[in-house]
Structures are given as structure tokens and as C-alpha cells.
mmCIF file with all atom_site columns, C-alpha atoms and ligand atoms in Angstrom:
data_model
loop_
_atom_site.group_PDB
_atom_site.id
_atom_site.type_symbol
_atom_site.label_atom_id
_atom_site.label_alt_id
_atom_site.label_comp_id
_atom_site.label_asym_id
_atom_site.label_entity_id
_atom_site.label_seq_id
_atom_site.pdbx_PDB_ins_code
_atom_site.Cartn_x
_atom_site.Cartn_y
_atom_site.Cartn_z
_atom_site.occupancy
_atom_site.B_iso_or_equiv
_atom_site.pdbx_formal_charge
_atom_site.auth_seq_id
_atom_site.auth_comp_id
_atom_site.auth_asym_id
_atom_site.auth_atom_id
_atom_site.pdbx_PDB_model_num
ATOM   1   C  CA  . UNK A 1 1   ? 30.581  -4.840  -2.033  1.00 0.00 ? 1319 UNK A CA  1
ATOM   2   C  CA  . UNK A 1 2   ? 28.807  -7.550  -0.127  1.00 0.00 ? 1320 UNK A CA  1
ATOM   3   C  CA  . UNK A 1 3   ? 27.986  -11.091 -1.764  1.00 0.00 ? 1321 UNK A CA  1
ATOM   4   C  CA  . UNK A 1 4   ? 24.354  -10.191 -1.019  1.00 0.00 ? 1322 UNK A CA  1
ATOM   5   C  CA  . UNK A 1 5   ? 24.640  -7.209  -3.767  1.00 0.00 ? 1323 UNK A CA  1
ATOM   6   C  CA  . UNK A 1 6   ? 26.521  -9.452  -6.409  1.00 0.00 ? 1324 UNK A CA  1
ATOM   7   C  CA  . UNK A 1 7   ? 23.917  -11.141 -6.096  1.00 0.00 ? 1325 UNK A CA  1
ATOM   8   C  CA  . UNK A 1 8   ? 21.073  -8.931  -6.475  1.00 0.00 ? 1326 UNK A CA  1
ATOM   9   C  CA  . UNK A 1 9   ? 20.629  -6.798  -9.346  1.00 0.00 ? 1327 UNK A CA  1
ATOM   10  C  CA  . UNK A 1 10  ? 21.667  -3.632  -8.690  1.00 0.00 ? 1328 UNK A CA  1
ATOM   11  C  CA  . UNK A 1 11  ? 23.263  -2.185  -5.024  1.00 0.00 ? 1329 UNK A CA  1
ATOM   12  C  CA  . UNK A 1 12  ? 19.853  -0.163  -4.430  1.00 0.00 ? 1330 UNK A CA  1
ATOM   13  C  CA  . UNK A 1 13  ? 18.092  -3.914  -4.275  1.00 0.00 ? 1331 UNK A CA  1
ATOM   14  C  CA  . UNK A 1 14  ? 20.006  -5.053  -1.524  1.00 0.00 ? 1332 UNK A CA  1
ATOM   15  C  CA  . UNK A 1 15  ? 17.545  -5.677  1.819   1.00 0.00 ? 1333 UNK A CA  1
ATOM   16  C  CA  . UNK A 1 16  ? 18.730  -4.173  4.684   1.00 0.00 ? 1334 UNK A CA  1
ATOM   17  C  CA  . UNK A 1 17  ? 17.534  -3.730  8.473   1.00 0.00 ? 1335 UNK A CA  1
ATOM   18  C  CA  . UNK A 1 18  ? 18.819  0.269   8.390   1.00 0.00 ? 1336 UNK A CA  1
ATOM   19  C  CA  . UNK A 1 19  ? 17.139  2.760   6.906   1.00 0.00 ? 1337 UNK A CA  1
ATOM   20  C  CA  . UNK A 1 20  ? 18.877  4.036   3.575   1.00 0.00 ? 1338 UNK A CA  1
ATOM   21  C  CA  . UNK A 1 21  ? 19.248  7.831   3.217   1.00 0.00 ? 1339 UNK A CA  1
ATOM   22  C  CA  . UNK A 1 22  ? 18.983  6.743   -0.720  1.00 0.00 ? 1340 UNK A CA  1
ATOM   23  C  CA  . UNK A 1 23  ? 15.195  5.714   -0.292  1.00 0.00 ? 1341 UNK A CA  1
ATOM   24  C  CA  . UNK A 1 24  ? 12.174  7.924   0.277   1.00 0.00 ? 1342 UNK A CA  1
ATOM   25  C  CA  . UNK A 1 25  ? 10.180  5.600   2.122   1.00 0.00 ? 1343 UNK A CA  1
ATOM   26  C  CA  . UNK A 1 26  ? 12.902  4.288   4.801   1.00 0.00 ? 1344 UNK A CA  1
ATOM   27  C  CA  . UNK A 1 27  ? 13.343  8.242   5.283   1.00 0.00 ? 1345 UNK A CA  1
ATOM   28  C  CA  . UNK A 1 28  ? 10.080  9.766   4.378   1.00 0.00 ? 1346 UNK A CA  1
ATOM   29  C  CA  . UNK A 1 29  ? 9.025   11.682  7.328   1.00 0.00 ? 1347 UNK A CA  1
ATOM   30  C  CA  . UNK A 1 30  ? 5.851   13.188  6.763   1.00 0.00 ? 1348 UNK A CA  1
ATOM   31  C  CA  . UNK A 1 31  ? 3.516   10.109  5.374   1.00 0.00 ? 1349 UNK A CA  1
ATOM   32  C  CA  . UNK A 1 32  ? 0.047   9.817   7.782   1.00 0.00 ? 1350 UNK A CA  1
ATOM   33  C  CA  . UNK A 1 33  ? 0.117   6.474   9.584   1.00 0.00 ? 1351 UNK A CA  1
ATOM   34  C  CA  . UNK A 1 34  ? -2.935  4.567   9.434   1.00 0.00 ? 1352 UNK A CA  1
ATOM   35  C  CA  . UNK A 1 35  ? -1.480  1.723   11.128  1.00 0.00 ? 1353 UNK A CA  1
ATOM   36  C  CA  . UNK A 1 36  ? 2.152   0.586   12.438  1.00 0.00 ? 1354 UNK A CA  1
ATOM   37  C  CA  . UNK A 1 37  ? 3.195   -3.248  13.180  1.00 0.00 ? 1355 UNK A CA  1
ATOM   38  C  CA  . UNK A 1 38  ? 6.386   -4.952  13.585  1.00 0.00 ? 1356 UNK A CA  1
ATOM   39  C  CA  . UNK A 1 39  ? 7.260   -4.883  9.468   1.00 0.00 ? 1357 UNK A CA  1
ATOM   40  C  CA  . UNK A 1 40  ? 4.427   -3.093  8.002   1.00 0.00 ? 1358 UNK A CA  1
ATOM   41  C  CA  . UNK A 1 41  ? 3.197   0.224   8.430   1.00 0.00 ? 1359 UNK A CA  1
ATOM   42  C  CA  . UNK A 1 42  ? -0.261  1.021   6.773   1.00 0.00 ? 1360 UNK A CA  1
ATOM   43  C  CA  . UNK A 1 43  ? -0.578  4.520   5.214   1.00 0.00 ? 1361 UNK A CA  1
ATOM   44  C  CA  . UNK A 1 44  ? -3.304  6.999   3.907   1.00 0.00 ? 1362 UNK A CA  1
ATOM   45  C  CA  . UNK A 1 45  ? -1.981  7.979   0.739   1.00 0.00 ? 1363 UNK A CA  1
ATOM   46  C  CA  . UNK A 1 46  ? -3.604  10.907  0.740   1.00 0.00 ? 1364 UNK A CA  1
ATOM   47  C  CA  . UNK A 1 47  ? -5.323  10.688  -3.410  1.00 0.00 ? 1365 UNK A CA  1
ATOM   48  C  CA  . UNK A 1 48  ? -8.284  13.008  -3.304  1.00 0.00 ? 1366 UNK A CA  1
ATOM   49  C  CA  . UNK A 1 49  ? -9.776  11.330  -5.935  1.00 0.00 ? 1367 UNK A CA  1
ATOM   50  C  CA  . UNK A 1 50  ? -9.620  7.806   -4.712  1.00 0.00 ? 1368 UNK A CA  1
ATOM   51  C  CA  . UNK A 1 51  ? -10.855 7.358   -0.725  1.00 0.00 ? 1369 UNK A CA  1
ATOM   52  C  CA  . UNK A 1 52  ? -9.767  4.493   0.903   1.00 0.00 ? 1370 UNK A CA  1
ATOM   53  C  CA  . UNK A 1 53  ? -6.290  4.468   -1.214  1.00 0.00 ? 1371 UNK A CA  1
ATOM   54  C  CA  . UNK A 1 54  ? -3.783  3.238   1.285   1.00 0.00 ? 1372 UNK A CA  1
ATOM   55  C  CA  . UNK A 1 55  ? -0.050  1.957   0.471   1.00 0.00 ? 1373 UNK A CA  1
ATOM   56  C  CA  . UNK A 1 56  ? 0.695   -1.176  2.500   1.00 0.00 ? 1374 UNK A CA  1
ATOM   57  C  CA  . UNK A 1 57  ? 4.851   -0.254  3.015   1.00 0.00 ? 1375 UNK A CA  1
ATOM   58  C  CA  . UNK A 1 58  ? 7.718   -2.798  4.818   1.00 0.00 ? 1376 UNK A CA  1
ATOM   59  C  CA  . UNK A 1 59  ? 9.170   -1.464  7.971   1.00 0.00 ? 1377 UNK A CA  1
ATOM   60  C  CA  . UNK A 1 60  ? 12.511  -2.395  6.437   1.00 0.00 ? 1378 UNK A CA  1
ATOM   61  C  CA  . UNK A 1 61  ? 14.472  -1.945  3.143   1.00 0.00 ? 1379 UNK A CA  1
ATOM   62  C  CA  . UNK A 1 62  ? 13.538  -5.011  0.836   1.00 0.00 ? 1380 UNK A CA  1
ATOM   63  C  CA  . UNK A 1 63  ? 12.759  -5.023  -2.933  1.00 0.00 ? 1381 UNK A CA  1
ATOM   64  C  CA  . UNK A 1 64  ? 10.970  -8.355  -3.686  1.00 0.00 ? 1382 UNK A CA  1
ATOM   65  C  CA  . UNK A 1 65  ? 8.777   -10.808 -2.422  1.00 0.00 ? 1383 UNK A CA  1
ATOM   66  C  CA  . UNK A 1 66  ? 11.781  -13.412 -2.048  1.00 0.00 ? 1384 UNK A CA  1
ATOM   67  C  CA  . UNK A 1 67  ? 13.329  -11.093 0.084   1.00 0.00 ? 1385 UNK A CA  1
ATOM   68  C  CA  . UNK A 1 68  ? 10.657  -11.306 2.743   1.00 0.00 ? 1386 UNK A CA  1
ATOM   69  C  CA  . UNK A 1 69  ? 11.535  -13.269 5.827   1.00 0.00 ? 1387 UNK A CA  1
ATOM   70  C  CA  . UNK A 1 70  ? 8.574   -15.961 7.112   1.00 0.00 ? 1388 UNK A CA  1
ATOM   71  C  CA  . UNK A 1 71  ? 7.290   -13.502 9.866   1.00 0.00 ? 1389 UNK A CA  1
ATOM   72  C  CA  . UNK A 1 72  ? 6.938   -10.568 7.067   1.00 0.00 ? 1390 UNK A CA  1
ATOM   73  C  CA  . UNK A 1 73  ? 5.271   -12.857 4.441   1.00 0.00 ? 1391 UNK A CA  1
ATOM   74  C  CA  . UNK A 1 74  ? 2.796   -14.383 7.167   1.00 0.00 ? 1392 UNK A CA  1
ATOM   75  C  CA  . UNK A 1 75  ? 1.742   -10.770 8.378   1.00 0.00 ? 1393 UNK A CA  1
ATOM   76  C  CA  . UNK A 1 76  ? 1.217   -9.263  4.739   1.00 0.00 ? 1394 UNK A CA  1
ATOM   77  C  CA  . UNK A 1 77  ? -1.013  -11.509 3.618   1.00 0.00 ? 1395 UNK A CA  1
ATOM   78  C  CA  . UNK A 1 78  ? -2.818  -11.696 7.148   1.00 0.00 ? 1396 UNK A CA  1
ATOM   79  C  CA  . UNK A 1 79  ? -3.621  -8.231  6.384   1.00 0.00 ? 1397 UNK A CA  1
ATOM   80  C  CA  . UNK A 1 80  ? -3.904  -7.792  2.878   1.00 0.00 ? 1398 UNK A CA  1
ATOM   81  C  CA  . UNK A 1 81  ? -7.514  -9.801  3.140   1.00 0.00 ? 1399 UNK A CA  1
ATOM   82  C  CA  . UNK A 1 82  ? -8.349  -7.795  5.973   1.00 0.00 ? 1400 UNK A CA  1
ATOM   83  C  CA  . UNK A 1 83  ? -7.688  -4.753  4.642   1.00 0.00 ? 1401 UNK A CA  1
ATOM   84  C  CA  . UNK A 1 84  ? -9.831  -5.729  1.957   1.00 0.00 ? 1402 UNK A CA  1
ATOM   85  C  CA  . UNK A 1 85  ? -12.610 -7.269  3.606   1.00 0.00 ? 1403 UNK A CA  1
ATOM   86  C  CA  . UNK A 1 86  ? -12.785 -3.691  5.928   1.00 0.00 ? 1404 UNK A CA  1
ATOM   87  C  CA  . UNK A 1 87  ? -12.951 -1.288  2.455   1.00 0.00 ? 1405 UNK A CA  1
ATOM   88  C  CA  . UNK A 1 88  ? -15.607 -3.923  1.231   1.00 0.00 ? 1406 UNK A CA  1
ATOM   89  C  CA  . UNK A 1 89  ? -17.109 -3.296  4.531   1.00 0.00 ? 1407 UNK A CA  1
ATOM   90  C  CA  . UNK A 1 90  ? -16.968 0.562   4.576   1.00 0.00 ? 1408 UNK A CA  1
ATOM   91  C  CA  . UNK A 1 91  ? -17.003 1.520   0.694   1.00 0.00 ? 1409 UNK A CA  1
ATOM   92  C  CA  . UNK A 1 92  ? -18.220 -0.867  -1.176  1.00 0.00 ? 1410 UNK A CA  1
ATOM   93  C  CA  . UNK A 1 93  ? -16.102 -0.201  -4.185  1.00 0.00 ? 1411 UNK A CA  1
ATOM   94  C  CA  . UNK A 1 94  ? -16.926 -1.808  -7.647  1.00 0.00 ? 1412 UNK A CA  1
ATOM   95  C  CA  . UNK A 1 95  ? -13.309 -3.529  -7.036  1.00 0.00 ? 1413 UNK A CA  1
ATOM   96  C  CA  . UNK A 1 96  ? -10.457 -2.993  -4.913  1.00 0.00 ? 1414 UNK A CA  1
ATOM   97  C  CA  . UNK A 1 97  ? -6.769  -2.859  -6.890  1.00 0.00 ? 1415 UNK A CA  1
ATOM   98  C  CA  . UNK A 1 98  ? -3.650  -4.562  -5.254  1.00 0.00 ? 1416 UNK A CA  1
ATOM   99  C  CA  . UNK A 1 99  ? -0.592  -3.653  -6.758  1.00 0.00 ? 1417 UNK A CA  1
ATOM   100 C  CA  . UNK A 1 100 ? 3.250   -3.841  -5.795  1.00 0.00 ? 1418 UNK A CA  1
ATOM   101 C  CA  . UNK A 1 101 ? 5.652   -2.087  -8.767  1.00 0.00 ? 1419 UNK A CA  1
ATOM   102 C  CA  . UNK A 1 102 ? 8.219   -0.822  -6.970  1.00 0.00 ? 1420 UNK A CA  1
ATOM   103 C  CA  . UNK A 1 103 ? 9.971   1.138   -10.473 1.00 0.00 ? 1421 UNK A CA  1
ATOM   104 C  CA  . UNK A 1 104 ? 10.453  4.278   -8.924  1.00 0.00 ? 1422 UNK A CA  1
ATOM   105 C  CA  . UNK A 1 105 ? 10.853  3.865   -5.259  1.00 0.00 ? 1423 UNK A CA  1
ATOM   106 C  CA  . UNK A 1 106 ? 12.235  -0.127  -4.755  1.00 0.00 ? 1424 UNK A CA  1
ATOM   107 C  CA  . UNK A 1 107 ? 11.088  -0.392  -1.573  1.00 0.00 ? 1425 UNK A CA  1
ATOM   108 C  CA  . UNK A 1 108 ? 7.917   -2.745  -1.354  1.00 0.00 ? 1426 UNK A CA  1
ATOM   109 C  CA  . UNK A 1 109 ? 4.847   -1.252  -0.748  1.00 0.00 ? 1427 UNK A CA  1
ATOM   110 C  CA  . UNK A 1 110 ? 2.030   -2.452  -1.868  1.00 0.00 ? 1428 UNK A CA  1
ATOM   111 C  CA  . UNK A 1 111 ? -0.822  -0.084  -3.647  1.00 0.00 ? 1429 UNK A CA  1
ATOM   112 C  CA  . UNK A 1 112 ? -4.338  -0.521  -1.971  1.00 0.00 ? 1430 UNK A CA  1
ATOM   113 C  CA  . UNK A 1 113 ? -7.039  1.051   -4.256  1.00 0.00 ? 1431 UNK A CA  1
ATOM   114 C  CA  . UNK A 1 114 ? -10.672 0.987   -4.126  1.00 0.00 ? 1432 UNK A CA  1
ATOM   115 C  CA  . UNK A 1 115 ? -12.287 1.661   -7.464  1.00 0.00 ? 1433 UNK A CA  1
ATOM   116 C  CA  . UNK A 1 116 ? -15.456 2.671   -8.978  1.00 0.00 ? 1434 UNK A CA  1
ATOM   117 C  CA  . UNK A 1 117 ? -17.266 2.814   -12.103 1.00 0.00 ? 1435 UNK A CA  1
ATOM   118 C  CA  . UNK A 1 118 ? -16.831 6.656   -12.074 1.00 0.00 ? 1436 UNK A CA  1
ATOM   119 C  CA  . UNK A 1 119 ? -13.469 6.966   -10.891 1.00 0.00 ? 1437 UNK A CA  1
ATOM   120 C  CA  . UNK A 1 120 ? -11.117 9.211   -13.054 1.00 0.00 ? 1438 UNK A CA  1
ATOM   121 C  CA  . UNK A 1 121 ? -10.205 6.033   -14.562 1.00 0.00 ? 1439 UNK A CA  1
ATOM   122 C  CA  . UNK A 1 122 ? -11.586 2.611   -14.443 1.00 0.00 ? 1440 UNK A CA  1
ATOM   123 C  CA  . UNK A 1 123 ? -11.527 0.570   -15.792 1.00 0.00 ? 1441 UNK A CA  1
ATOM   124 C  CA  . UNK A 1 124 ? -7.797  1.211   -16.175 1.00 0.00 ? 1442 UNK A CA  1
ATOM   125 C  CA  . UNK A 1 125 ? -5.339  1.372   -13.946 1.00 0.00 ? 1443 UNK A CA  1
ATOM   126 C  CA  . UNK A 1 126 ? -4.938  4.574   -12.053 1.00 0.00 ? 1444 UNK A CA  1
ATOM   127 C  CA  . UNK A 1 127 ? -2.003  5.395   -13.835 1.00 0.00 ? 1445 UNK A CA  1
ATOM   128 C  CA  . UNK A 1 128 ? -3.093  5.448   -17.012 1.00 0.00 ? 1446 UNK A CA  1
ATOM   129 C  CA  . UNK A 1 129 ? -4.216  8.250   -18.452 1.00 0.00 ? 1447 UNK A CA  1
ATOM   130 C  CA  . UNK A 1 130 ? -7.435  9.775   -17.308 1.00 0.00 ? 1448 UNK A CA  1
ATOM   131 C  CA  . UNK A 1 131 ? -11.049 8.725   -19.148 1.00 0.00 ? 1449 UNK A CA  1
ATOM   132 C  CA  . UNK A 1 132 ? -13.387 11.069  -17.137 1.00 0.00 ? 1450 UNK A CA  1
ATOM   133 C  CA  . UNK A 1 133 ? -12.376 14.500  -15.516 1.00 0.00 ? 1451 UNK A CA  1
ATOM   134 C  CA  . UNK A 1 134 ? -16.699 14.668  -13.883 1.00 0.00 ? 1452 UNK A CA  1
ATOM   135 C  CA  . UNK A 1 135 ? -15.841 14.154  -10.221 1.00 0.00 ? 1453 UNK A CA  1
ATOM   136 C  CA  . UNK A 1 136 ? -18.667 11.545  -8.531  1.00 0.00 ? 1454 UNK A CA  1
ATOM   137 C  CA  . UNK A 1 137 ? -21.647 12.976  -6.981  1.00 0.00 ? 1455 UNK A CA  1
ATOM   138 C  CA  . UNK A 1 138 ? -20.541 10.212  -3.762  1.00 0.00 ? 1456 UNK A CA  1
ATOM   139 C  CA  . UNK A 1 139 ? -17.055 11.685  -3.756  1.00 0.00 ? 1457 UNK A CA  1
ATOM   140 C  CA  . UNK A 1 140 ? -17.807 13.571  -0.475  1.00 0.00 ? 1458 UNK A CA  1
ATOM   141 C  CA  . UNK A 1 141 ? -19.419 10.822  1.151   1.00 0.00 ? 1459 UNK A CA  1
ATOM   142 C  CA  . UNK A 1 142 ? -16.493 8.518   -0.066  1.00 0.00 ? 1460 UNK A CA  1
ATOM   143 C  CA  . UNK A 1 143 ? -14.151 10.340  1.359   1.00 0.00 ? 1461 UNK A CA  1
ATOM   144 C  CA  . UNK A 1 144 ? -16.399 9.872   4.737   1.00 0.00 ? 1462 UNK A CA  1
ATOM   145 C  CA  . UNK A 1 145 ? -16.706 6.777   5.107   1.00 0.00 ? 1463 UNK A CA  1
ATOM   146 C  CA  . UNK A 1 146 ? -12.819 6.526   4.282   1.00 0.00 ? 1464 UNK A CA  1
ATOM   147 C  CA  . UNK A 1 147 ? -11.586 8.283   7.407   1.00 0.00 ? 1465 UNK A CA  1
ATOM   148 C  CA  . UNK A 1 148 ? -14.223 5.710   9.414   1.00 0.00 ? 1466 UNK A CA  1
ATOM   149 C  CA  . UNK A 1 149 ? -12.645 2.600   7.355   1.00 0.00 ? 1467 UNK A CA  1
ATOM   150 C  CA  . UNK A 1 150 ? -8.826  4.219   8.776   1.00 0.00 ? 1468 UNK A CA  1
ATOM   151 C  CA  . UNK A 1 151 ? -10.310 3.985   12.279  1.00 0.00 ? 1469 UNK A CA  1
ATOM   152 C  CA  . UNK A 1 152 ? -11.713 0.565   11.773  1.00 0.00 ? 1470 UNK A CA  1
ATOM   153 C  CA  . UNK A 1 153 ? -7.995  -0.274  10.329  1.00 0.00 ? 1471 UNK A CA  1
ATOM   154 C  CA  . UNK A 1 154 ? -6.189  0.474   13.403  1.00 0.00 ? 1472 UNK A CA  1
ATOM   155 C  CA  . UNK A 1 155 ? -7.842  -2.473  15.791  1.00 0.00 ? 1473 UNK A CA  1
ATOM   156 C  CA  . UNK A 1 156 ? -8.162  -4.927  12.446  1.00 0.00 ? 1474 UNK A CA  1
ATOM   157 C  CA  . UNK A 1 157 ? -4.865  -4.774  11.637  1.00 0.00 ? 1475 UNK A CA  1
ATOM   158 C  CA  . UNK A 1 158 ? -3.212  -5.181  15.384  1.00 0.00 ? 1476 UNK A CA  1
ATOM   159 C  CA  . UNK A 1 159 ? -5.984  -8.206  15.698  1.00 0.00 ? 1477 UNK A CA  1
ATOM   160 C  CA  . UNK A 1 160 ? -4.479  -10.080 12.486  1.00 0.00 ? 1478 UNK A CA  1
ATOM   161 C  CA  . UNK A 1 161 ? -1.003  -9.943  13.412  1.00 0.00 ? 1479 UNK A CA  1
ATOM   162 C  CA  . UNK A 1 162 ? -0.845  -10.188 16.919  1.00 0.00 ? 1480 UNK A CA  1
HETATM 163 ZN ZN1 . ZN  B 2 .   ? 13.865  1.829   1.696   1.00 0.00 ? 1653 ZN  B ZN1 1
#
């Protein structure tokens, strides 16, 4: 056991620059790339009911925020704003959700979610349960403008980090 997991809280929390065959996303294989920089990849997470929903994920194995090295920290929140300011751009959502949990899967990645008034559930969190099963007349159009928003994404994202 290395000092570094003493020190953590469990082995699974333990940063590391090699993919863990314990962890779906250092293996996960068949995720749709939106974007891919030096420690963040930018994914579609493929929700039906929520356009736009992409998961912001670290190249590497790391669990928190503290773990980040400088470079990692200074390109996350380079794009996290212009992430936003693009879905602003492209879907005008009634708000966009950021979120980073990491229960389940302890590998950061951070949740990206626009959200409407007639989403499935605002104006709770998307994993609550469900206050309205009527799927939006705009879904279609949404979902759209959504695939335009990925291709905007791709140039956006290599501008703010490099
Ligand atoms: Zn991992």
C-alpha cells in the first residue's frame, strides 16, 4: 500500500496516471467524444430527454478537486464557461446544471445539463424522481440544435486550452 492511499480514503481514491481496469470511465470504450484535450475529454452523454447533456470527464484517474494538478484545474474551468456560454448560445436553456458527485463511478466528471421549464424534471435535479412524463413540443428541435452546439464544441474547446 502506497502512502498516497493511507492517505486517501479508500484505495479506489487514489489518483493515478494508468488507467484502472476497476473504473468504467478510465476503461469505458464505447462513450461518443465530443471533444478530447490533454486531461479532459468532453462527451455526449447520450440522455434523450435532455439535449445538450454532456459529462466533462479527466483524462486520468483522480477523485477530487484537490487532486487536480495546476494545468488540469486551469483547463477545467477555461472550459467549463465556455461550454456554457456555447449551450447558452445554441439552446437557450432556462438554466444550465453543473454537477460533479462522483458516488458511483469516483472518477471526476463533471455533469453538464441544460434544463427547461418542461423538462421531465425541473425544477429538480435530474435525478430525482420525475414531475412530468409530456415530452416538449421543442424536443425535436432541441435535440437539433444539440448536435450543432457538439460541432461548435470541438473548435471552442481546442481555442480555450491551447
Ligand atoms: Zn478512472
Amino acid at each position: 500500500m502506497s502512502l498516497l492511499s493511507i492517505l486517501m480514503k479508500s484505495k479506489r481514491d487514489e489518483p493515478s496516471s494508468k488507467p484502472r481496469p476497476d473504473c468504467g470511465l478510465c476503461t469505458r470504450a464505447e462513450e461518443v467524444v465530443v471533444w478530447r484535450g490533454a486531461f479532459w475529454r468532453l462527451i455526449d452523454a447520450q440522455q434523450p430527454d435532455y439535449p445538450g447533456y454532456m459529462r466533462l470527464v479527466a483524462n486520468r484517474h483522480v477523485t477530487e478537486v484537490s487532486w487536480l494538478a495546476k494545468a488540469e484545474r486551469e483547463h477545467l474551468f477555461k472550459l467549463l464557461p465556455v461550454i456554457d456560454e456555447l449551450i447558452c448560445e445554441h439552446l437557450a436553456p432556462e438554466k444550465i446544471n453543473i454537477a460533479s458527485l462522483g458516488n458511483q463511478v469516483p472518477h471526476m466528471h463533471w455533469h453538464i445539463i441544460p434544463r427547461w421549464k418542461d423538462d421531465p424534471h425541473f425544477p429538480d435535479s435530474i435525478w430525482s424522481s420525475a414531475r412530468n412524463n409530456m415530452a416538449s413540443p421543442e424536443l425535436a428541435q432541441r435535440r437539433e440544435k444539440a448536435e450543432a452546439l457538439f460541432q461548435s464544441l470541438v473548435a471552442a474547446c481546442k481555442k480555450a486550452v491551447y
